[in-house]
Coordinates of C-alpha atoms in Angstrom, one line a residue:
Chain A
M1 CA 14.1 6.1 34.3
S2 CA 16.1 5.4 31.2
F3 CA 14.8 5.8 27.6
G4 CA 15.0 2.0 27.1
Q5 CA 13.1 1.2 30.3
L6 CA 10.4 3.7 29.3
G7 CA 10.3 2.0 25.9
V8 CA 9.8 -1.4 27.5
I9 CA 6.9 -0.1 29.6
A10 CA 5.3 1.5 26.5
L11 CA 5.7 -1.6 24.5
V12 CA 4.0 -3.8 27.2
I13 CA 1.1 -1.4 27.5
Y14 CA 0.7 -1.3 23.7
L15 CA 0.8 -5.1 23.4
F16 CA -1.7 -5.6 26.2
G17 CA -3.9 -3.1 24.4
L18 CA -3.7 -5.2 21.2
I19 CA -4.6 -8.4 23.1
G20 CA -7.7 -6.6 24.6
V21 CA -8.9 -5.5 21.2
A22 CA -8.4 -9.0 19.8
E23 CA -10.6 -10.4 22.7
F24 CA -13.3 -7.9 21.9
A25 CA -13.1 -8.9 18.2
R26 CA -13.4 -12.6 19.2
R27 CA -16.6 -11.9 21.2
A28 CA -18.0 -9.9 18.3
R29 CA -17.6 -13.0 16.0
R30 CA -20.8 -14.2 14.4
D31 CA -19.7 -17.6 13.0
L32 CA -16.6 -19.5 11.8
S33 CA -17.1 -18.9 8.1
P34 CA -14.4 -17.6 5.8
S35 CA -16.5 -14.5 5.2
D36 CA -16.6 -13.7 8.9
H37 CA -13.0 -14.5 9.6
F38 CA -11.4 -13.0 6.5
L39 CA -13.8 -10.1 5.8
A40 CA -15.2 -9.3 9.3
G41 CA -18.6 -10.4 8.2
R42 CA -18.6 -7.5 5.6
E43 CA -19.5 -5.0 8.2
L44 CA -16.7 -2.5 8.4
G45 CA -18.1 1.0 8.8
V46 CA -16.6 4.2 7.4
F47 CA -14.4 5.1 10.5
V48 CA -12.8 1.7 11.0
L49 CA -12.6 1.2 7.2
L50 CA -10.7 4.5 6.8
L51 CA -8.3 3.7 9.6
T52 CA -7.6 0.2 8.5
L53 CA -7.0 1.3 4.9
Y54 CA -4.7 4.0 6.3
A55 CA -2.7 1.8 8.7
T56 CA -2.4 -0.9 6.1
A57 CA -1.3 1.4 3.3
Y58 CA 1.4 3.1 5.5
S59 CA 3.9 0.4 6.4
G60 CA 7.2 0.5 8.3
N61 CA 8.7 1.5 5.0
S62 CA 6.6 4.7 5.0
L63 CA 7.8 5.7 8.4
L64 CA 11.4 4.5 8.3
G65 CA 12.3 4.2 4.6
Y66 CA 10.7 7.3 3.2
P67 CA 12.5 9.8 5.6
G68 CA 15.7 8.1 4.5
E69 CA 14.8 8.4 0.9
A70 CA 14.0 12.1 1.4
Y71 CA 17.3 12.5 3.0
R72 CA 19.1 10.9 0.0
R73 CA 17.1 12.5 -2.8
G74 CA 16.1 15.9 -1.4
F75 CA 13.0 17.8 -2.2
S76 CA 12.1 15.6 -5.3
W77 CA 10.9 13.0 -2.8
I78 CA 7.7 15.2 -2.7
M79 CA 6.8 12.6 -5.3
A80 CA 6.0 10.2 -2.5
T81 CA 3.0 12.4 -1.5
G82 CA 1.8 12.1 -5.1
F83 CA 2.2 8.4 -5.5
M84 CA 0.5 7.6 -2.2
M85 CA -2.4 9.8 -3.3
S86 CA -2.4 8.1 -6.7
I87 CA -3.5 4.8 -5.1
I88 CA -6.8 6.3 -4.0
V89 CA -7.2 7.8 -7.4
V90 CA -6.6 4.5 -9.2
F91 CA -9.1 2.8 -7.0
H92 CA -11.8 4.7 -9.0
A93 CA -11.0 2.3 -11.8
L94 CA -11.4 -0.8 -9.7
A95 CA -13.4 -0.3 -6.5
P96 CA -17.0 0.7 -7.6
R97 CA -17.5 -2.2 -9.9
L98 CA -15.5 -4.8 -7.9
R99 CA -17.5 -3.8 -4.8
L100 CA -20.8 -4.5 -6.5
L101 CA -19.6 -7.8 -7.9
S102 CA -18.3 -8.8 -4.6
V103 CA -21.6 -8.2 -2.9
Q104 CA -23.5 -10.0 -5.7
H105 CA -21.3 -13.1 -5.8
G106 CA -19.9 -13.3 -2.3
F107 CA -16.2 -12.7 -3.2
V108 CA -13.7 -13.4 -0.4
T109 CA -10.3 -13.6 -2.2
P110 CA -8.9 -11.6 -5.2
G111 CA -9.0 -14.8 -7.2
D112 CA -12.8 -14.9 -6.9
Y113 CA -13.0 -12.1 -9.4
I114 CA -10.7 -13.9 -11.8
K115 CA -12.9 -17.0 -11.5
Y116 CA -16.0 -14.9 -12.1
R117 CA -14.7 -13.0 -15.0
F118 CA -12.9 -15.7 -17.0
G119 CA -15.0 -18.7 -16.1
G120 CA -13.5 -22.1 -15.4
D121 CA -11.7 -23.4 -18.5
A122 CA -8.1 -24.6 -18.3
L123 CA -6.5 -21.2 -19.3
A124 CA -8.6 -19.4 -16.8
K125 CA -7.5 -21.8 -14.0
R126 CA -3.8 -21.3 -15.0
L127 CA -4.4 -17.5 -15.0
L128 CA -5.9 -17.8 -11.5
I129 CA -2.9 -19.8 -10.3
A130 CA -0.4 -17.4 -11.9
V131 CA -2.1 -14.4 -10.3
A132 CA -2.2 -16.2 -6.9
I133 CA 1.5 -17.0 -7.1
L134 CA 2.5 -13.5 -7.9
M135 CA 0.4 -12.1 -5.1
I136 CA 1.7 -14.7 -2.6
A137 CA 5.3 -13.9 -3.6
A138 CA 4.7 -10.2 -3.1
L139 CA 2.9 -10.8 0.2
A140 CA 5.5 -13.2 1.6
N141 CA 8.2 -10.7 0.7
F142 CA 6.3 -7.9 2.3
L143 CA 5.8 -9.9 5.5
F144 CA 9.5 -10.7 5.7
A145 CA 10.4 -7.0 5.4
Q146 CA 7.9 -6.1 8.1
L147 CA 9.3 -8.7 10.5
K148 CA 12.8 -7.4 10.0
A149 CA 11.7 -3.9 10.6
M150 CA 9.8 -5.0 13.8
G151 CA 12.9 -6.6 15.2
E152 CA 15.1 -3.6 14.5
L153 CA 12.6 -1.1 15.9
T154 CA 11.9 -3.1 19.1
E155 CA 15.6 -3.2 19.8
L156 CA 15.8 0.6 19.3
V157 CA 12.8 1.5 21.3
T158 CA 13.9 -0.6 24.3
D159 CA 17.5 0.5 23.9
G160 CA 18.6 -3.2 23.5
I161 CA 16.7 -4.5 26.5
V162 CA 14.6 -6.5 24.1
P163 CA 17.0 -7.9 21.5
Y164 CA 16.2 -8.0 17.8
E165 CA 15.4 -11.8 17.7
A166 CA 13.0 -11.6 20.7
G167 CA 11.3 -8.6 19.0
V168 CA 10.8 -10.5 15.8
V169 CA 9.5 -13.7 17.4
G170 CA 7.5 -12.0 20.1
L171 CA 5.6 -9.5 17.9
A172 CA 5.1 -12.0 15.1
L173 CA 3.5 -14.5 17.6
L174 CA 1.3 -11.7 19.0
I175 CA 0.1 -10.9 15.5
L176 CA -0.6 -14.5 14.8
F177 CA -2.5 -14.7 18.1
Y178 CA -4.8 -11.8 17.6
E179 CA -5.3 -12.5 13.9
T180 CA -6.2 -16.2 14.7
L181 CA -8.4 -15.1 17.5
G182 CA -10.4 -12.3 15.9
G183 CA -9.7 -12.5 12.1
M184 CA -10.3 -9.4 10.0
R185 CA -12.3 -7.8 12.7
A186 CA -9.3 -7.9 15.1
V187 CA -7.0 -6.8 12.4
A188 CA -9.2 -3.8 11.4
W189 CA -9.9 -2.7 15.0
T190 CA -6.2 -2.9 15.9
D191 CA -5.4 -1.1 12.7
A192 CA -7.7 1.7 13.7
A193 CA -6.0 2.1 17.0
Q194 CA -2.6 1.9 15.3
G195 CA -3.5 4.4 12.7
I196 CA -4.4 7.0 15.3
L197 CA -1.2 6.4 17.2
M198 CA 0.8 6.8 14.0
L199 CA -0.9 10.1 13.0
V200 CA -0.5 11.7 16.5
G201 CA 3.1 10.6 16.8
L202 CA 4.2 12.0 13.4
V203 CA 2.5 15.3 13.7
S204 CA 3.9 16.0 17.2
M205 CA 7.4 15.0 15.9
L206 CA 7.1 17.5 13.0
V207 CA 6.0 20.3 15.3
W208 CA 9.1 19.7 17.5
L209 CA 11.4 19.4 14.5
L210 CA 10.3 22.6 12.8
G211 CA 10.3 24.5 16.1
A212 CA 13.8 23.3 16.9
T213 CA 15.2 24.2 13.5
G214 CA 13.6 27.7 13.1
G215 CA 10.8 26.9 10.7
L216 CA 10.4 25.6 7.1
E217 CA 12.1 28.5 5.4
Q218 CA 15.2 28.2 7.6
V219 CA 15.3 24.4 6.9
T220 CA 15.2 25.0 3.1
L221 CA 17.9 27.6 3.3
T222 CA 20.1 25.4 5.4
I223 CA 19.6 22.5 3.0
A224 CA 20.4 24.8 0.0
S225 CA 23.7 25.7 1.6
L226 CA 24.6 22.2 2.7
R227 CA 23.4 20.2 -0.4
P228 CA 22.3 22.6 -3.2
E229 CA 21.4 19.6 -5.5
A230 CA 18.7 18.6 -3.0
V231 CA 16.9 21.9 -3.6
R232 CA 17.6 22.4 -7.4
V233 CA 15.0 21.5 -10.1
P234 CA 15.5 17.8 -10.9
D235 CA 16.8 16.6 -14.3
A236 CA 14.7 14.8 -17.0
T237 CA 15.6 11.3 -15.7
E238 CA 14.4 12.2 -12.2
C239 CA 11.2 13.7 -13.7
A240 CA 10.6 10.5 -15.7
N241 CA 11.3 8.5 -12.5
W242 CA 8.7 10.7 -10.7
L243 CA 6.0 9.8 -13.2
S244 CA 7.1 6.2 -13.3
T245 CA 6.9 5.9 -9.5
V246 CA 3.4 7.4 -9.5
L247 CA 2.3 4.8 -12.1
L248 CA 4.1 1.9 -10.4
L249 CA 2.8 2.6 -6.9
G250 CA -0.7 3.7 -8.0
L251 CA -1.4 0.7 -10.1
A252 CA 0.4 -2.0 -8.1
S253 CA -0.9 -1.0 -4.7
V254 CA -4.6 -1.3 -5.6
I255 CA -3.9 -4.9 -6.6
Y256 CA -2.6 -5.8 -3.1
P257 CA -4.8 -8.6 -1.9
Q258 CA -5.3 -6.9 1.4
A259 CA -6.5 -3.8 -0.3
I260 CA -8.9 -5.7 -2.5
Q261 CA -10.3 -7.6 0.5
R262 CA -11.0 -4.3 2.2
I263 CA -13.2 -3.4 -0.7
Y264 CA -15.1 -6.6 -0.1
A265 CA -15.2 -6.1 3.7
A266 CA -16.9 -2.6 3.7
R267 CA -20.4 -2.6 5.3
S268 CA -21.8 -0.6 2.3
G269 CA -20.8 1.1 -0.9
T270 CA -21.5 4.4 0.7
D271 CA -19.1 3.7 3.6
L272 CA -16.5 2.6 1.1
K273 CA -16.7 5.8 -1.0
R274 CA -16.7 8.0 2.1
A275 CA -13.6 6.2 3.4
F276 CA -11.8 6.7 0.0
A277 CA -12.9 10.4 -0.1
I278 CA -11.2 11.1 3.2
M279 CA -8.3 8.7 2.6
G280 CA -7.1 11.0 -0.3
F281 CA -6.0 13.5 2.3
M282 CA -3.9 11.1 4.3
P283 CA -0.7 11.5 2.2
L284 CA -0.7 15.2 3.1
T285 CA -0.7 14.4 6.8
T286 CA 1.6 11.4 6.7
T287 CA 3.8 11.1 3.6
F288 CA 4.4 14.8 3.3
V289 CA 5.2 14.9 7.0
V290 CA 7.8 12.0 6.9
T291 CA 9.3 13.7 3.8
L292 CA 9.8 16.9 5.8
I293 CA 11.2 14.9 8.6
G294 CA 13.8 13.3 6.3
L295 CA 14.6 16.8 4.9
V296 CA 15.1 18.3 8.3
A297 CA 17.5 15.4 9.0
I298 CA 19.8 16.8 6.3
T299 CA 20.3 19.9 8.5
R300 CA 20.9 17.9 11.7
F301 CA 23.1 15.1 10.3
P302 CA 24.5 16.4 7.1
D303 CA 27.3 13.9 6.6
L304 CA 25.5 10.5 6.6
V305 CA 26.4 8.2 3.8
A306 CA 23.6 6.7 1.6
A307 CA 23.5 3.4 3.5
Q308 CA 23.0 5.3 6.8
A309 CA 20.1 7.4 5.5
D310 CA 17.5 4.8 6.7
T311 CA 18.5 5.5 10.3
V312 CA 17.6 9.1 10.2
M313 CA 14.2 8.6 11.9
P314 CA 15.6 6.6 14.9
R315 CA 18.5 9.2 15.2
L316 CA 16.0 12.1 15.3
L317 CA 13.9 10.3 17.9
E318 CA 16.9 9.6 20.1
E319 CA 17.9 13.2 19.8
W320 CA 14.3 14.3 20.7
A321 CA 14.2 12.0 23.7
T322 CA 17.2 13.9 25.3
A323 CA 15.2 17.2 25.2
G324 CA 13.4 16.4 28.5
P325 CA 10.9 14.0 30.1
L326 CA 7.9 15.1 28.0
A327 CA 10.0 14.9 24.8
S328 CA 11.1 11.5 25.9
I329 CA 7.5 10.3 26.2
A330 CA 6.6 11.9 22.9
A331 CA 9.5 10.1 21.2
I332 CA 8.3 6.8 22.6
V333 CA 4.9 7.5 21.2
V334 CA 6.4 8.0 17.7
F335 CA 8.4 4.8 18.1
I336 CA 5.3 2.9 19.1
G337 CA 3.5 4.6 16.2
A338 CA 6.1 3.3 13.8
L339 CA 5.9 -0.1 15.3
A340 CA 2.1 0.1 14.9
A341 CA 2.5 0.9 11.3
I342 CA 4.6 -2.1 10.7
M343 CA 2.4 -4.5 12.7
S344 CA -0.8 -3.3 11.1
T345 CA 0.7 -4.0 7.6
A346 CA 2.0 -7.3 8.7
D347 CA -1.3 -8.5 10.2
S348 CA -3.2 -7.6 7.1
V349 CA -0.7 -9.3 4.9
L350 CA -0.8 -12.4 7.0
L351 CA -4.6 -12.6 6.9
S352 CA -4.7 -12.2 3.1
L353 CA -2.0 -14.9 2.7
G354 CA -4.1 -17.5 4.5
S355 CA -7.2 -17.0 2.3
L356 CA -5.2 -16.6 -0.9
I357 CA -3.2 -19.9 -0.5
A358 CA -6.1 -22.0 0.8
E359 CA -8.7 -20.9 -1.8
D360 CA -7.0 -19.4 -4.9
L361 CA -3.8 -21.5 -5.0
L362 CA -5.0 -24.8 -3.5
G363 CA -8.6 -24.4 -4.8
R364 CA -10.2 -25.4 -1.4
S365 CA -13.9 -25.0 -1.4
R366 CA -15.3 -22.2 0.7
Q367 CA -18.3 -24.4 1.6
D368 CA -15.9 -26.7 3.4
P369 CA -15.8 -25.5 7.1
A370 CA -12.2 -26.7 7.3
T371 CA -11.1 -24.1 4.8
T372 CA -10.9 -21.3 7.4
K373 CA -8.9 -23.5 9.7
L374 CA -6.6 -24.5 6.8
G375 CA -6.1 -20.8 5.9
K376 CA -5.1 -20.0 9.5
R377 CA -2.7 -22.9 9.6
I378 CA -1.1 -22.0 6.3
A379 CA -0.7 -18.3 7.4
A380 CA 1.0 -19.6 10.6
G381 CA 3.3 -21.8 8.5
V382 CA 4.3 -18.9 6.2
L383 CA 4.8 -16.6 9.3
I384 CA 7.1 -19.2 10.9
A385 CA 9.1 -19.6 7.7
M386 CA 9.5 -15.8 7.4
I387 CA 10.5 -15.6 11.1
L388 CA 13.2 -18.2 10.5
L389 CA 14.5 -16.1 7.5
A390 CA 14.4 -12.9 9.5
M391 CA 16.4 -14.5 12.3
N392 CA 19.4 -14.2 10.1
R393 CA 19.8 -10.5 10.4
S394 CA 22.4 -10.3 7.7
I395 CA 20.3 -11.9 5.1
S396 CA 19.4 -9.4 2.3
L397 CA 16.3 -9.9 0.3
W398 CA 16.1 -6.3 -0.6
R399 CA 16.4 -7.0 -4.2
L400 CA 13.4 -9.2 -4.0
I401 CA 11.6 -6.5 -2.1
E402 CA 12.3 -4.1 -4.9
L403 CA 10.8 -6.7 -7.2
K404 CA 7.5 -6.8 -5.2
M405 CA 5.8 -3.9 -7.0
E406 CA 7.2 -4.8 -10.4
L407 CA 5.6 -8.3 -10.0
L408 CA 2.3 -7.1 -8.6
I409 CA 1.8 -4.6 -11.3
Q410 CA 1.7 -7.4 -13.9
C411 CA -1.6 -8.5 -12.5
V412 CA -3.2 -5.1 -13.4
P413 CA -4.6 -6.3 -16.8
A414 CA -6.3 -9.3 -15.2
F415 CA -8.3 -7.0 -13.0
M416 CA -8.6 -3.5 -14.5
L417 CA -8.5 -4.2 -18.2
A418 CA -10.8 -7.2 -17.8
M419 CA -13.2 -5.1 -15.8
H420 CA -13.5 -2.4 -18.4
W421 CA -13.0 -4.3 -21.7
K422 CA -15.3 -7.2 -22.3
K423 CA -13.1 -8.6 -25.1
T424 CA -10.3 -9.5 -22.6
R425 CA -9.7 -13.2 -22.8
P426 CA -7.8 -15.5 -20.3
G427 CA -5.2 -16.8 -22.8
P428 CA -3.7 -13.5 -23.8
T429 CA -4.0 -12.2 -20.2
L430 CA -2.0 -15.2 -19.0
L431 CA 0.6 -14.8 -21.7
G432 CA 0.9 -11.0 -21.1
L433 CA 1.3 -11.7 -17.3
L434 CA 4.0 -14.3 -17.9
V435 CA 5.9 -12.2 -20.5
G436 CA 5.7 -9.0 -18.3
T437 CA 6.8 -10.8 -15.2
G438 CA 9.6 -12.6 -17.0
I439 CA 11.0 -9.3 -18.4
A440 CA 10.7 -7.5 -15.1
V441 CA 12.5 -10.4 -13.2
V442 CA 15.3 -10.8 -15.7
C443 CA 15.9 -7.0 -15.9
V444 CA 16.0 -6.6 -12.1
L445 CA 18.1 -9.6 -11.5
A446 CA 20.5 -8.3 -14.2
G447 CA 20.8 -5.1 -12.2
T448 CA 18.6 -2.9 -14.5
K449 CA 16.0 -1.4 -12.3
R450 CA 15.1 1.6 -14.5
I451 CA 15.5 2.6 -18.1
Y452 CA 15.7 6.3 -18.7
G453 CA 14.1 6.8 -15.3
F454 CA 11.2 4.4 -15.9
H455 CA 10.9 1.2 -13.8
V456 CA 11.3 -2.0 -15.7
G457 CA 8.0 -3.2 -14.1
V458 CA 6.1 -0.2 -15.7
L459 CA 7.7 -0.8 -19.1
S460 CA 6.9 -4.5 -18.8
L461 CA 3.3 -3.6 -18.0
F462 CA 3.0 -1.8 -21.3
I463 CA 4.3 -4.9 -23.1
N464 CA 1.9 -7.0 -21.0
I465 CA -1.1 -4.8 -21.9
T466 CA -0.1 -4.8 -25.6
I467 CA -0.1 -8.6 -25.6
V468 CA -3.4 -8.8 -23.8
W469 CA -4.9 -6.2 -26.2
F470 CA -3.8 -7.7 -29.5
G471 CA -4.3 -11.2 -28.2
S472 CA -7.8 -10.5 -27.2
L473 CA -8.7 -8.9 -30.5
T474 CA -7.5 -12.1 -32.3
P475 CA -10.3 -14.7 -32.4
P476 CA -9.6 -17.9 -30.3
R477 CA -8.6 -20.9 -32.3
V478 CA -11.2 -23.1 -30.6
P479 CA -14.6 -21.6 -30.4
S480 CA -15.5 -21.2 -26.8
L481 CA -17.9 -19.2 -24.7
R482 CA -17.3 -15.5 -25.0
S483 CA -16.1 -14.0 -21.7
G484 CA -19.2 -12.7 -20.0
D485 CA -21.5 -15.5 -20.9
A486 CA -23.6 -16.8 -18.1
A487 CA -21.9 -20.2 -18.2
G488 CA -18.6 -18.7 -17.1
V489 CA -20.1 -17.1 -14.1
Q490 CA -19.3 -18.6 -10.8
D491 CA -21.0 -17.7 -7.6
C492 CA -18.4 -17.5 -4.9
S493 CA -20.7 -17.1 -1.9
G494 CA -20.6 -19.5 0.9
Chain B
M1 CA -23.7 17.9 -16.6
S2 CA -24.6 14.5 -15.2
R3 CA -22.9 13.2 -12.1
S4 CA -21.1 10.5 -14.1
R5 CA -19.7 13.1 -16.6
L6 CA -18.7 15.4 -13.9
R7 CA -16.9 12.6 -12.1
I8 CA -15.0 11.7 -15.3
S9 CA -14.1 15.4 -15.9
L10 CA -12.7 15.6 -12.4
L11 CA -10.6 12.5 -13.0
L12 CA -9.2 14.0 -16.1
V13 CA -8.3 17.2 -14.3
I14 CA -6.6 15.0 -11.7
A15 CA -4.5 13.5 -14.4
V16 CA -3.5 16.9 -15.7
L17 CA -2.6 18.0 -12.1
Y18 CA -0.3 14.9 -11.9
I19 CA 1.5 15.9 -15.1
A20 CA 1.7 19.5 -13.9
S21 CA 3.1 18.4 -10.5
I22 CA 6.3 17.2 -12.1
P23 CA 8.7 20.1 -13.0
W24 CA 9.2 19.1 -16.7
Y25 CA 8.7 22.7 -17.7
R26 CA 11.6 24.0 -15.5
E27 CA 15.2 24.3 -16.4
T28 CA 17.2 21.4 -14.9
G29 CA 19.5 22.5 -12.0
Q30 CA 17.9 25.9 -11.6
M31 CA 18.1 27.3 -8.1
P32 CA 14.5 28.1 -7.1
S33 CA 13.0 30.9 -5.2
L34 CA 11.0 30.1 -2.0
V35 CA 7.3 29.9 -1.7
F36 CA 5.8 29.2 1.8
G37 CA 9.3 28.2 2.8
L38 CA 9.6 25.6 0.1
P39 CA 11.4 25.6 -3.3
D40 CA 8.9 27.0 -5.8
W41 CA 8.7 23.8 -7.8
V42 CA 8.0 21.8 -4.6
A43 CA 5.3 24.3 -3.7
V44 CA 3.7 23.8 -7.1
A45 CA 3.8 20.0 -6.7
L46 CA 2.3 20.3 -3.2
F47 CA -0.5 22.6 -4.5
C48 CA -1.3 20.1 -7.3
Y49 CA -1.5 17.3 -4.7
A50 CA -3.7 19.3 -2.4
A51 CA -6.0 20.0 -5.4
V52 CA -5.9 16.3 -6.3
A53 CA -7.0 15.4 -2.7
V54 CA -10.0 17.8 -3.0
L55 CA -11.1 16.8 -6.5
N56 CA -10.6 13.1 -5.6
M57 CA -12.9 13.6 -2.6
I58 CA -15.6 15.2 -4.8
A59 CA -15.2 12.5 -7.4
W60 CA -15.6 9.8 -4.7
L61 CA -18.7 11.5 -3.3
L62 CA -20.2 11.6 -6.9
T63 CA -19.4 7.9 -7.3
D64 CA -22.3 5.5 -7.1
I65 CA -21.4 2.2 -5.4
P66 CA -24.7 0.4 -5.1
D67 CA -25.1 -2.5 -2.8
E68 CA -27.7 -4.1 -5.0
D69 CA -27.6 -5.0 -8.7
P70 CA -28.7 -2.0 -10.8
G71 CA -28.4 -4.3 -13.9
A72 CA -24.7 -3.9 -14.5
D73 CA -22.7 -6.8 -15.8
R74 CA -19.1 -7.8 -16.4
G75 CA -16.7 -5.9 -18.6
D76 CA -19.1 -3.6 -20.3
S77 CA -18.2 -0.2 -19.1

């Protein structure tokens, strides 16, 4: 049996498994409320919560892009382990208080916190819409990238038997099916299965790679002889970039709507903190592993140009598959694991998009039973639009994808500063967000992604925070209710 | 030391570990020696991140996330 045929069989088994999980999730459904659909009835326990956080945080980029980046940049990509861990550290500043508020006031969307914190005046509503637009732009962008990666990987795993276009459409529709059927419960349960698959696949691949190359020391010595700059101590700009990347990823990733919604969805605060406690170790078993995989690739394919670096993972897997029947099956497991990572991120993004657009952007009432249905329809519409975009394989929105984190990080003051500083007001927060976003967009579109190693998004965030800080210290022109007054509080339950 | 103070102290140590993980203090372009099969500056970074994972775990276990209102309110940390 060829590698491609084996891939098709594995794909079919995997997909049927997902459908089975979705059906179980549908049967576990309690009602048709947004809380049940988008937050699994707030009953995710520590095991499922951990695995859904894990599978959602590690996208196709982690499994395909990061080895390529390690190949290009060498050992300094160890920074990836640090920045993935920083996400869990930064959650300390957000999760405990947000979790409590979400339970007290029935939050479902990220915008519920904005409504609660800043009340309902005109500026607060504009801030809510601005935050929602940035989040939707980042999520749509993210979804597009996952769809493209799904198509590419399906074609690879089946050796072309399932073409790119069929992979994109087929897997996207499957995600839509199980997400519509079982909501967050289906997403979280499939994430759990996908997370295990990803972990097993990666670790077995690393064991094979290190065994086949003579161990870690031999790998490092070979890299030092082939590409000494990959081993040498990095320069000041790279060190600045290291710090900047830790800040960018750490701060922006906790603002991802799907991450915020998992804080709401936890069964209890205790389950949430236990999941975060374990989650801090996952970069050591995943990001560090994919970094090593990318570094080992330097010793096996030393002459790839930068643009080919993203293909190191599939190249290694193809090589592994030729080592015998057992290796072939193991390689397929890693391929499916990578596909699982992509799908688990895409399904979470899709779920968040529906609730975000229906409630935060369009302002639909949660009490209206039609809101869940509208959220599902909107998510389907966005997915179809992204499928159509992804059908054009040559289209490149990578620059926009780079913008994703730089945009999302501009929402940080609206959540974290507002949560810890009672003087934060909606007007300066909106102004800071607009200015920060404007600077980041203009710089990136003008081709300036970093200044002295620091991302323009991070530098813009400092300007953003400065505006919020000084603006909030200045008394408002029209006397109004101080932020925090009872009149501003909105109960989001329903 | 109270749980809250201990948690904040751990978070401060984590911040220091992040700064220490970056090889600012090393001469640029220096060829490193090997530690556990890795360039020494990479081994230091990895050690820092492993320590961050452990301290982060302890900090989370010291964190109180109540499911009922203990009297806390908005923006008043």
